[in-house]
Amino acid sequence: MALQSLDITRRSATTTPSPSQRQTIEVAKLIDVTKCIGCKACQVACMEWNDTRDAVGANHGVLDNPTDLTENSWTVMRYAEVELEPGKLEWLIRKDGCMHCANPGCLKACPAPGAVVQYSNGIVDFHEENCIGCGYCITGCPFNIPRLSRKDSKVYKCTLCSDRVAAGLEPACVKTCPTGALVFGSKEAMLHHAEERIADLKSRGFAKAGVYDPKGVDGTHVIYVLHHADRPEIYSGLPKDPSIGAMVELWKGAAKPLASLALGAVAAGAFLHYVTKGPNEVSEEIEKEFEE
């Protein structure tokens, strides 16, 4: 943590300059859904590396297990059987988890100083020791990722294995993927790799293949290669145009200086009243009335 603190570029709810001793390369994880077989090895690797264990769930007749992200399951596989044309079904599998936005809504919404940080390599991390459990980061996330723990009232999500990356290693999920559907490296290299995959997919009939790196959050550090990039929502609800909510933008944008001015005006008014009128004094009659 001490060394990683040198790489922090932004911290929630603070204007104190962050350490800038080191600059690192912007990184990204590429998820090629066209190569994914849904084996869930990445789920297991995530739990093993981070030493988290979820409760044993129930079989609902589908492969989803667990059925959603939790404070202990920071990544889950989502499966969708989609009929793109009458009689033509496609089995779409997507690895879900934090997208590590370049402009993270969770960090912008968080009111606790230093609870959410962004490193110079683009990874967005939570420092639970500073978390107050308000859940505003959940409201600010356009991908519905963070989860509040009932056990300790702290919020958890994928860290993109920031500890492994700081040591020069790839995330645990990437390390264990048996098909090469997960690739990790610099953002520039991952975009180049994605373009090569897209060209290959288009040559095999997927005319709408493309990369998912939404501009509404200034891009992400987890990107997808999709066969149907014009319809990301068919991949178990991947947002088509994600962006930070208007209330969060207003609260931390235009409304913030106005609130500061209002507080300043109240303080100035109170001081002026004290100077011109003096302190409030209670008459002896009123004191006697209360004593009785």
mmCIF file of C-alpha atoms in Angstrom:
data_model
loop_
_atom_site.group_PDB
_atom_site.id
_atom_site.type_symbol
_atom_site.label_atom_id
_atom_site.label_comp_id
_atom_site.label_asym_id
_atom_site.label_seq_id
_atom_site.Cartn_x
_atom_site.Cartn_y
_atom_site.Cartn_z
ATOM 1 C CA MET A 1 0.000 0.000 0.000
ATOM 2 C CA ALA A 2 2.819 2.389 0.839
ATOM 3 C CA LEU A 3 4.419 2.063 -2.593
ATOM 4 C CA GLN A 4 1.077 2.127 -4.399
ATOM 5 C CA SER A 5 0.245 5.421 -2.679
ATOM 6 C CA LEU A 6 2.983 7.000 -4.806
ATOM 7 C CA ASP A 7 0.939 6.207 -7.913
ATOM 8 C CA ILE A 8 -2.353 7.775 -6.821
ATOM 9 C CA THR A 9 -3.597 10.530 -9.106
ATOM 10 C CA ARG A 10 -7.077 11.118 -7.692
ATOM 11 C CA ARG A 11 -8.745 10.581 -4.314
ATOM 12 C CA SER A 12 -12.385 10.920 -3.411
ATOM 13 C CA ALA A 13 -13.680 13.961 -1.517
ATOM 14 C CA THR A 14 -10.359 15.759 -1.239
ATOM 15 C CA THR A 15 -8.589 18.548 -3.062
ATOM 16 C CA THR A 16 -5.251 17.814 -1.376
ATOM 17 C CA PRO A 17 -2.657 17.189 -4.095
ATOM 18 C CA SER A 18 -1.890 13.505 -4.535
ATOM 19 C CA PRO A 19 1.652 12.095 -4.586
ATOM 20 C CA SER A 20 3.108 12.269 -8.060
ATOM 21 C CA GLN A 21 6.517 10.756 -7.476
ATOM 22 C CA ARG A 22 5.966 7.980 -10.002
ATOM 23 C CA GLN A 23 4.212 7.742 -13.353
ATOM 24 C CA THR A 24 3.120 4.373 -14.689
ATOM 25 C CA ILE A 25 1.835 3.114 -18.020
ATOM 26 C CA GLU A 26 -1.924 3.170 -18.533
ATOM 27 C CA VAL A 27 -3.087 -0.446 -18.441
ATOM 28 C CA ALA A 28 -6.187 -2.350 -19.568
ATOM 29 C CA LYS A 29 -7.714 -5.822 -19.449
ATOM 30 C CA LEU A 30 -9.239 -7.005 -22.709
ATOM 31 C CA ILE A 31 -12.172 -9.452 -22.510
ATOM 32 C CA ASP A 32 -12.730 -11.181 -25.844
ATOM 33 C CA VAL A 33 -16.216 -12.638 -25.481
ATOM 34 C CA THR A 34 -15.795 -14.507 -28.780
ATOM 35 C CA LYS A 35 -13.154 -16.725 -27.160
ATOM 36 C CA CYS A 36 -14.828 -17.183 -23.763
ATOM 37 C CA ILE A 37 -16.187 -20.658 -22.976
ATOM 38 C CA GLY A 38 -17.773 -19.701 -19.647
ATOM 39 C CA CYS A 39 -15.678 -22.125 -17.590
ATOM 40 C CA LYS A 40 -15.586 -19.750 -14.566
ATOM 41 C CA ALA A 41 -11.907 -20.339 -13.928
ATOM 42 C CA CYS A 42 -11.572 -16.556 -13.659
ATOM 43 C CA GLN A 43 -14.186 -16.497 -10.877
ATOM 44 C CA VAL A 44 -12.282 -19.114 -8.908
ATOM 45 C CA ALA A 45 -8.917 -17.409 -9.453
ATOM 46 C CA CYS A 46 -10.375 -14.087 -8.258
ATOM 47 C CA MET A 47 -11.628 -15.636 -5.011
ATOM 48 C CA GLU A 48 -8.420 -17.558 -4.411
ATOM 49 C CA TRP A 49 -6.110 -14.593 -4.922
ATOM 50 C CA ASN A 50 -8.223 -12.200 -2.845
ATOM 51 C CA ASP A 51 -9.067 -14.907 -0.270
ATOM 52 C CA THR A 52 -12.809 -14.324 -0.402
ATOM 53 C CA ARG A 53 -15.466 -17.036 -0.214
ATOM 54 C CA ASP A 54 -19.139 -16.635 -1.069
ATOM 55 C CA ALA A 55 -22.021 -18.578 0.435
ATOM 56 C CA VAL A 56 -22.989 -21.814 -1.319
ATOM 57 C CA GLY A 57 -25.873 -20.908 -3.619
ATOM 58 C CA ALA A 58 -28.807 -22.834 -5.056
ATOM 59 C CA ASN A 59 -29.097 -24.227 -8.586
ATOM 60 C CA HIS A 60 -31.750 -22.277 -10.476
ATOM 61 C CA GLY A 61 -31.577 -24.410 -13.598
ATOM 62 C CA VAL A 62 -29.074 -22.125 -15.299
ATOM 63 C CA LEU A 63 -25.295 -21.820 -15.249
ATOM 64 C CA ASP A 64 -25.254 -18.515 -13.343
ATOM 65 C CA ASN A 65 -23.778 -19.135 -9.911
ATOM 66 C CA PRO A 66 -23.627 -16.857 -8.104
ATOM 67 C CA THR A 67 -26.382 -15.057 -9.950
ATOM 68 C CA ASP A 68 -24.978 -11.600 -9.211
ATOM 69 C CA LEU A 69 -21.966 -9.750 -7.887
ATOM 70 C CA THR A 70 -21.568 -9.707 -4.105
ATOM 71 C CA GLU A 71 -19.109 -8.343 -1.568
ATOM 72 C CA ASN A 72 -17.209 -11.634 -1.952
ATOM 73 C CA SER A 73 -17.778 -12.339 -5.666
ATOM 74 C CA TRP A 74 -16.061 -9.494 -7.495
ATOM 75 C CA THR A 75 -16.531 -11.048 -10.922
ATOM 76 C CA VAL A 76 -19.282 -13.319 -12.283
ATOM 77 C CA MET A 77 -20.050 -14.944 -15.608
ATOM 78 C CA ARG A 78 -23.327 -13.961 -17.245
ATOM 79 C CA TYR A 79 -24.996 -16.144 -19.886
ATOM 80 C CA ALA A 80 -27.635 -15.071 -22.388
ATOM 81 C CA GLU A 81 -29.413 -17.043 -25.114
ATOM 82 C CA VAL A 82 -30.377 -14.424 -27.708
ATOM 83 C CA GLU A 83 -32.510 -14.820 -30.847
ATOM 84 C CA LEU A 84 -30.941 -12.237 -33.157
ATOM 85 C CA GLU A 85 -32.966 -13.458 -36.138
ATOM 86 C CA PRO A 86 -36.052 -15.711 -36.201
ATOM 87 C CA GLY A 87 -34.869 -19.239 -35.498
ATOM 88 C CA LYS A 88 -31.221 -18.226 -35.075
ATOM 89 C CA LEU A 89 -30.087 -18.449 -31.464
ATOM 90 C CA GLU A 90 -26.726 -17.296 -30.134
ATOM 91 C CA TRP A 91 -25.144 -18.161 -26.792
ATOM 92 C CA LEU A 92 -23.508 -14.990 -25.464
ATOM 93 C CA ILE A 93 -21.228 -15.147 -22.437
ATOM 94 C CA ARG A 94 -19.848 -12.102 -20.623
ATOM 95 C CA LYS A 95 -17.478 -11.733 -17.691
ATOM 96 C CA ASP A 96 -18.925 -8.993 -15.485
ATOM 97 C CA GLY A 97 -17.027 -6.835 -12.989
ATOM 98 C CA CYS A 98 -15.635 -3.344 -12.434
ATOM 99 C CA MET A 99 -14.800 -1.515 -15.677
ATOM 100 C CA HIS A 100 -12.252 0.834 -14.047
ATOM 101 C CA CYS A 101 -13.559 3.944 -15.814
ATOM 102 C CA ALA A 102 -11.169 6.707 -16.802
ATOM 103 C CA ASN A 103 -13.714 9.098 -15.274
ATOM 104 C CA PRO A 104 -15.049 6.955 -12.398
ATOM 105 C CA GLY A 105 -18.517 7.844 -11.134
ATOM 106 C CA CYS A 106 -17.876 5.982 -7.872
ATOM 107 C CA LEU A 107 -14.931 8.255 -7.045
ATOM 108 C CA LYS A 108 -16.864 11.373 -8.002
ATOM 109 C CA ALA A 109 -19.868 10.416 -5.851
ATOM 110 C CA CYS A 110 -17.911 9.256 -2.776
ATOM 111 C CA PRO A 111 -18.021 11.763 0.143
ATOM 112 C CA ALA A 112 -15.378 9.959 2.247
ATOM 113 C CA PRO A 113 -11.832 11.344 1.773
ATOM 114 C CA GLY A 114 -9.553 8.710 0.263
ATOM 115 C CA ALA A 115 -12.104 5.871 0.241
ATOM 116 C CA VAL A 116 -11.907 5.645 -3.566
ATOM 117 C CA VAL A 117 -8.634 6.267 -5.388
ATOM 118 C CA GLN A 118 -7.391 6.113 -8.944
ATOM 119 C CA TYR A 119 -3.826 5.135 -9.713
ATOM 120 C CA SER A 120 -1.793 6.653 -12.532
ATOM 121 C CA ASN A 121 -2.133 3.369 -14.484
ATOM 122 C CA GLY A 122 -5.921 3.908 -14.542
ATOM 123 C CA ILE A 123 -6.964 1.298 -11.960
ATOM 124 C CA VAL A 124 -9.754 2.421 -9.622
ATOM 125 C CA ASP A 125 -9.402 0.977 -6.119
ATOM 126 C CA PHE A 126 -11.344 1.105 -2.866
ATOM 127 C CA HIS A 127 -9.592 1.714 0.471
ATOM 128 C CA GLU A 128 -12.137 0.175 2.809
ATOM 129 C CA GLU A 129 -10.483 1.607 5.927
ATOM 130 C CA ASN A 130 -11.756 5.046 4.804
ATOM 131 C CA CYS A 131 -15.203 3.860 3.664
ATOM 132 C CA ILE A 132 -18.179 5.106 5.698
ATOM 133 C CA GLY A 133 -20.659 2.687 4.093
ATOM 134 C CA CYS A 134 -22.974 5.382 2.703
ATOM 135 C CA GLY A 135 -23.356 3.587 -0.654
ATOM 136 C CA TYR A 136 -23.082 6.735 -2.773
ATOM 137 C CA CYS A 137 -20.390 5.043 -4.891
ATOM 138 C CA ILE A 138 -23.029 2.494 -5.923
ATOM 139 C CA THR A 139 -25.300 5.327 -7.071
ATOM 140 C CA GLY A 140 -22.473 6.907 -9.039
ATOM 141 C CA CYS A 141 -21.487 3.747 -10.933
ATOM 142 C CA PRO A 142 -23.136 3.498 -14.376
ATOM 143 C CA PHE A 143 -22.361 -0.239 -14.495
ATOM 144 C CA ASN A 144 -23.970 -1.198 -11.126
ATOM 145 C CA ILE A 145 -20.813 -2.820 -9.791
ATOM 146 C CA PRO A 146 -19.923 -2.015 -6.130
ATOM 147 C CA ARG A 147 -21.595 -4.100 -3.423
ATOM 148 C CA LEU A 148 -22.190 -3.147 0.223
ATOM 149 C CA SER A 149 -21.297 -5.803 2.785
ATOM 150 C CA ARG A 150 -23.818 -6.527 5.533
ATOM 151 C CA LYS A 151 -20.992 -7.880 7.652
ATOM 152 C CA ASP A 152 -18.875 -4.731 8.023
ATOM 153 C CA SER A 153 -20.872 -2.045 6.108
ATOM 154 C CA LYS A 154 -17.990 -1.484 3.677
ATOM 155 C CA VAL A 155 -18.179 -1.494 -0.114
ATOM 156 C CA TYR A 156 -16.233 -3.960 -2.264
ATOM 157 C CA LYS A 157 -15.494 -4.534 -5.944
ATOM 158 C CA CYS A 158 -12.820 -5.812 -8.337
ATOM 159 C CA THR A 159 -9.433 -4.166 -7.757
ATOM 160 C CA LEU A 160 -8.035 -5.385 -11.089
ATOM 161 C CA CYS A 161 -5.511 -7.094 -8.794
ATOM 162 C CA SER A 162 -3.803 -3.747 -8.198
ATOM 163 C CA ASP A 163 -1.365 -5.483 -5.841
ATOM 164 C CA ARG A 164 -0.306 -7.962 -8.535
ATOM 165 C CA VAL A 165 -0.096 -5.250 -11.205
ATOM 166 C CA ALA A 166 2.078 -3.101 -8.913
ATOM 167 C CA ALA A 167 4.470 -6.067 -8.743
ATOM 168 C CA GLY A 168 4.582 -6.438 -12.530
ATOM 169 C CA LEU A 169 2.125 -9.359 -12.729
ATOM 170 C CA GLU A 170 -1.124 -9.760 -14.653
ATOM 171 C CA PRO A 171 -4.468 -10.016 -12.769
ATOM 172 C CA ALA A 172 -5.267 -13.488 -11.396
ATOM 173 C CA CYS A 173 -8.227 -13.957 -13.751
ATOM 174 C CA VAL A 174 -6.024 -13.300 -16.777
ATOM 175 C CA LYS A 175 -3.374 -15.685 -15.458
ATOM 176 C CA THR A 176 -5.837 -18.572 -15.230
ATOM 177 C CA CYS A 177 -7.941 -18.100 -18.403
ATOM 178 C CA PRO A 178 -7.465 -21.290 -20.487
ATOM 179 C CA THR A 179 -8.592 -19.902 -23.862
ATOM 180 C CA GLY A 180 -6.812 -16.556 -24.084
ATOM 181 C CA ALA A 181 -10.108 -14.684 -23.830
ATOM 182 C CA LEU A 182 -8.503 -12.440 -21.202
ATOM 183 C CA VAL A 183 -5.444 -10.402 -22.120
ATOM 184 C CA PHE A 184 -3.668 -7.749 -20.052
ATOM 185 C CA GLY A 185 -1.182 -5.037 -20.970
ATOM 186 C CA SER A 186 -0.933 -1.364 -21.792
ATOM 187 C CA LYS A 187 -4.152 0.293 -22.944
ATOM 188 C CA GLU A 188 -2.526 1.118 -26.258
ATOM 189 C CA ALA A 189 -1.462 -2.497 -26.817
ATOM 190 C CA MET A 190 -4.907 -3.820 -25.851
ATOM 191 C CA LEU A 191 -6.656 -1.505 -28.310
ATOM 192 C CA HIS A 192 -4.261 -2.665 -31.020
ATOM 193 C CA HIS A 193 -4.947 -6.302 -30.108
ATOM 194 C CA ALA A 194 -8.690 -5.592 -30.203
ATOM 195 C CA GLU A 195 -8.444 -4.127 -33.696
ATOM 196 C CA GLU A 196 -6.735 -7.288 -34.925
ATOM 197 C CA ARG A 197 -9.467 -9.449 -33.390
ATOM 198 C CA ILE A 198 -12.189 -7.250 -34.908
ATOM 199 C CA ALA A 199 -10.631 -7.539 -38.375
ATOM 200 C CA ASP A 200 -10.580 -11.324 -37.987
ATOM 201 C CA LEU A 201 -14.211 -11.434 -36.826
ATOM 202 C CA LYS A 202 -15.363 -9.254 -39.728
ATOM 203 C CA SER A 203 -13.576 -11.548 -42.177
ATOM 204 C CA ARG A 204 -15.660 -14.398 -40.717
ATOM 205 C CA GLY A 205 -19.018 -12.697 -41.181
ATOM 206 C CA PHE A 206 -19.472 -10.593 -38.027
ATOM 207 C CA ALA A 207 -19.876 -7.255 -39.788
ATOM 208 C CA LYS A 208 -20.786 -5.383 -36.580
ATOM 209 C CA ALA A 209 -17.844 -6.630 -34.503
ATOM 210 C CA GLY A 210 -16.172 -3.920 -32.485
ATOM 211 C CA VAL A 211 -14.529 -2.814 -29.256
ATOM 212 C CA TYR A 212 -16.489 -1.659 -26.193
ATOM 213 C CA ASP A 213 -14.633 1.309 -24.662
ATOM 214 C CA PRO A 214 -17.487 3.748 -23.893
ATOM 215 C CA LYS A 215 -16.740 7.450 -24.297
ATOM 216 C CA GLY A 216 -19.436 8.493 -21.810
ATOM 217 C CA VAL A 217 -16.973 7.707 -18.994
ATOM 218 C CA ASP A 218 -13.911 8.781 -21.034
ATOM 219 C CA GLY A 219 -13.133 5.152 -21.828
ATOM 220 C CA THR A 220 -12.487 2.230 -19.487
ATOM 221 C CA HIS A 221 -9.537 0.106 -18.397
ATOM 222 C CA VAL A 222 -11.522 -3.089 -18.931
ATOM 223 C CA ILE A 223 -12.556 -3.314 -22.576
ATOM 224 C CA TYR A 224 -14.583 -5.898 -24.498
ATOM 225 C CA VAL A 225 -14.357 -7.316 -27.998
ATOM 226 C CA LEU A 226 -17.967 -7.987 -29.049
ATOM 227 C CA HIS A 227 -19.277 -9.740 -32.158
ATOM 228 C CA HIS A 228 -22.319 -7.414 -32.077
ATOM 229 C CA ALA A 229 -20.819 -4.136 -30.880
ATOM 230 C CA ASP A 230 -23.823 -2.164 -32.188
ATOM 231 C CA ARG A 231 -25.995 -3.886 -29.555
ATOM 232 C CA PRO A 232 -23.981 -4.282 -26.330
ATOM 233 C CA GLU A 233 -27.190 -4.556 -24.296
ATOM 234 C CA ILE A 234 -27.814 -8.096 -25.595
ATOM 235 C CA TYR A 235 -24.766 -9.207 -23.579
ATOM 236 C CA SER A 236 -26.752 -9.473 -20.334
ATOM 237 C CA GLY A 237 -27.504 -5.756 -20.164
ATOM 238 C CA LEU A 238 -24.123 -4.189 -20.924
ATOM 239 C CA PRO A 239 -24.991 -0.428 -21.052
ATOM 240 C CA LYS A 240 -24.947 1.021 -24.566
ATOM 241 C CA ASP A 241 -24.050 4.589 -23.566
ATOM 242 C CA PRO A 242 -23.008 4.574 -19.902
ATOM 243 C CA SER A 243 -22.397 7.902 -18.185
ATOM 244 C CA ILE A 244 -22.297 9.370 -14.701
ATOM 245 C CA GLY A 245 -25.762 10.264 -13.402
ATOM 246 C CA ALA A 246 -26.976 13.863 -13.645
ATOM 247 C CA MET A 247 -27.480 14.178 -9.865
ATOM 248 C CA VAL A 248 -23.884 13.116 -9.163
ATOM 249 C CA GLU A 249 -22.572 15.545 -11.777
ATOM 250 C CA LEU A 250 -24.714 18.339 -10.291
ATOM 251 C CA TRP A 251 -23.794 17.518 -6.693
ATOM 252 C CA LYS A 252 -20.063 17.440 -7.325
ATOM 253 C CA GLY A 253 -20.152 19.982 -10.165
ATOM 254 C CA ALA A 254 -22.204 23.181 -10.351
ATOM 255 C CA ALA A 255 -23.916 22.713 -6.976
ATOM 256 C CA LYS A 256 -20.680 22.346 -5.001
ATOM 257 C CA PRO A 257 -19.450 25.984 -5.319
ATOM 258 C CA LEU A 258 -23.006 27.223 -4.746
ATOM 259 C CA ALA A 259 -23.244 25.202 -1.525
ATOM 260 C CA SER A 260 -19.882 26.601 -0.407
ATOM 261 C CA LEU A 261 -21.101 30.146 -1.099
ATOM 262 C CA ALA A 262 -24.308 29.465 0.840
ATOM 263 C CA LEU A 263 -22.380 28.166 3.851
ATOM 264 C CA GLY A 264 -20.065 31.167 3.679
ATOM 265 C CA ALA A 265 -23.052 33.532 3.561
ATOM 266 C CA VAL A 266 -24.638 31.866 6.607
ATOM 267 C CA ALA A 267 -21.385 32.133 8.561
ATOM 268 C CA ALA A 268 -20.938 35.781 7.566
ATOM 269 C CA GLY A 269 -24.529 36.583 8.545
ATOM 270 C CA ALA A 270 -24.098 34.939 11.940
ATOM 271 C CA PHE A 271 -20.894 36.893 12.592
ATOM 272 C CA LEU A 272 -22.519 40.181 11.537
ATOM 273 C CA HIS A 273 -25.482 39.527 13.823
ATOM 274 C CA TYR A 274 -23.151 38.831 16.734
ATOM 275 C CA VAL A 275 -21.166 42.036 16.110
ATOM 276 C CA THR A 276 -24.241 44.310 15.729
ATOM 277 C CA LYS A 277 -26.652 42.693 18.212
ATOM 278 C CA GLY A 278 -24.328 40.864 20.571
ATOM 279 C CA PRO A 279 -25.029 37.459 22.110
ATOM 280 C CA ASN A 280 -28.596 36.405 22.847
ATOM 281 C CA GLU A 281 -29.457 36.930 26.501
ATOM 282 C CA VAL A 282 -32.279 35.314 28.408
ATOM 283 C CA SER A 283 -34.179 37.523 30.815
ATOM 284 C CA GLU A 284 -34.420 36.609 34.476
ATOM 285 C CA GLU A 285 -38.206 36.169 34.137
ATOM 286 C CA ILE A 286 -37.803 33.503 31.450
ATOM 287 C CA GLU A 287 -35.081 31.699 33.416
ATOM 288 C CA LYS A 288 -37.312 31.675 36.463
ATOM 289 C CA GLU A 289 -40.230 30.366 34.385
ATOM 290 C CA PHE A 290 -38.162 27.424 33.116
ATOM 291 C CA GLU A 291 -36.849 26.643 36.594
ATOM 292 C CA GLU A 292 -40.429 26.391 37.885
#
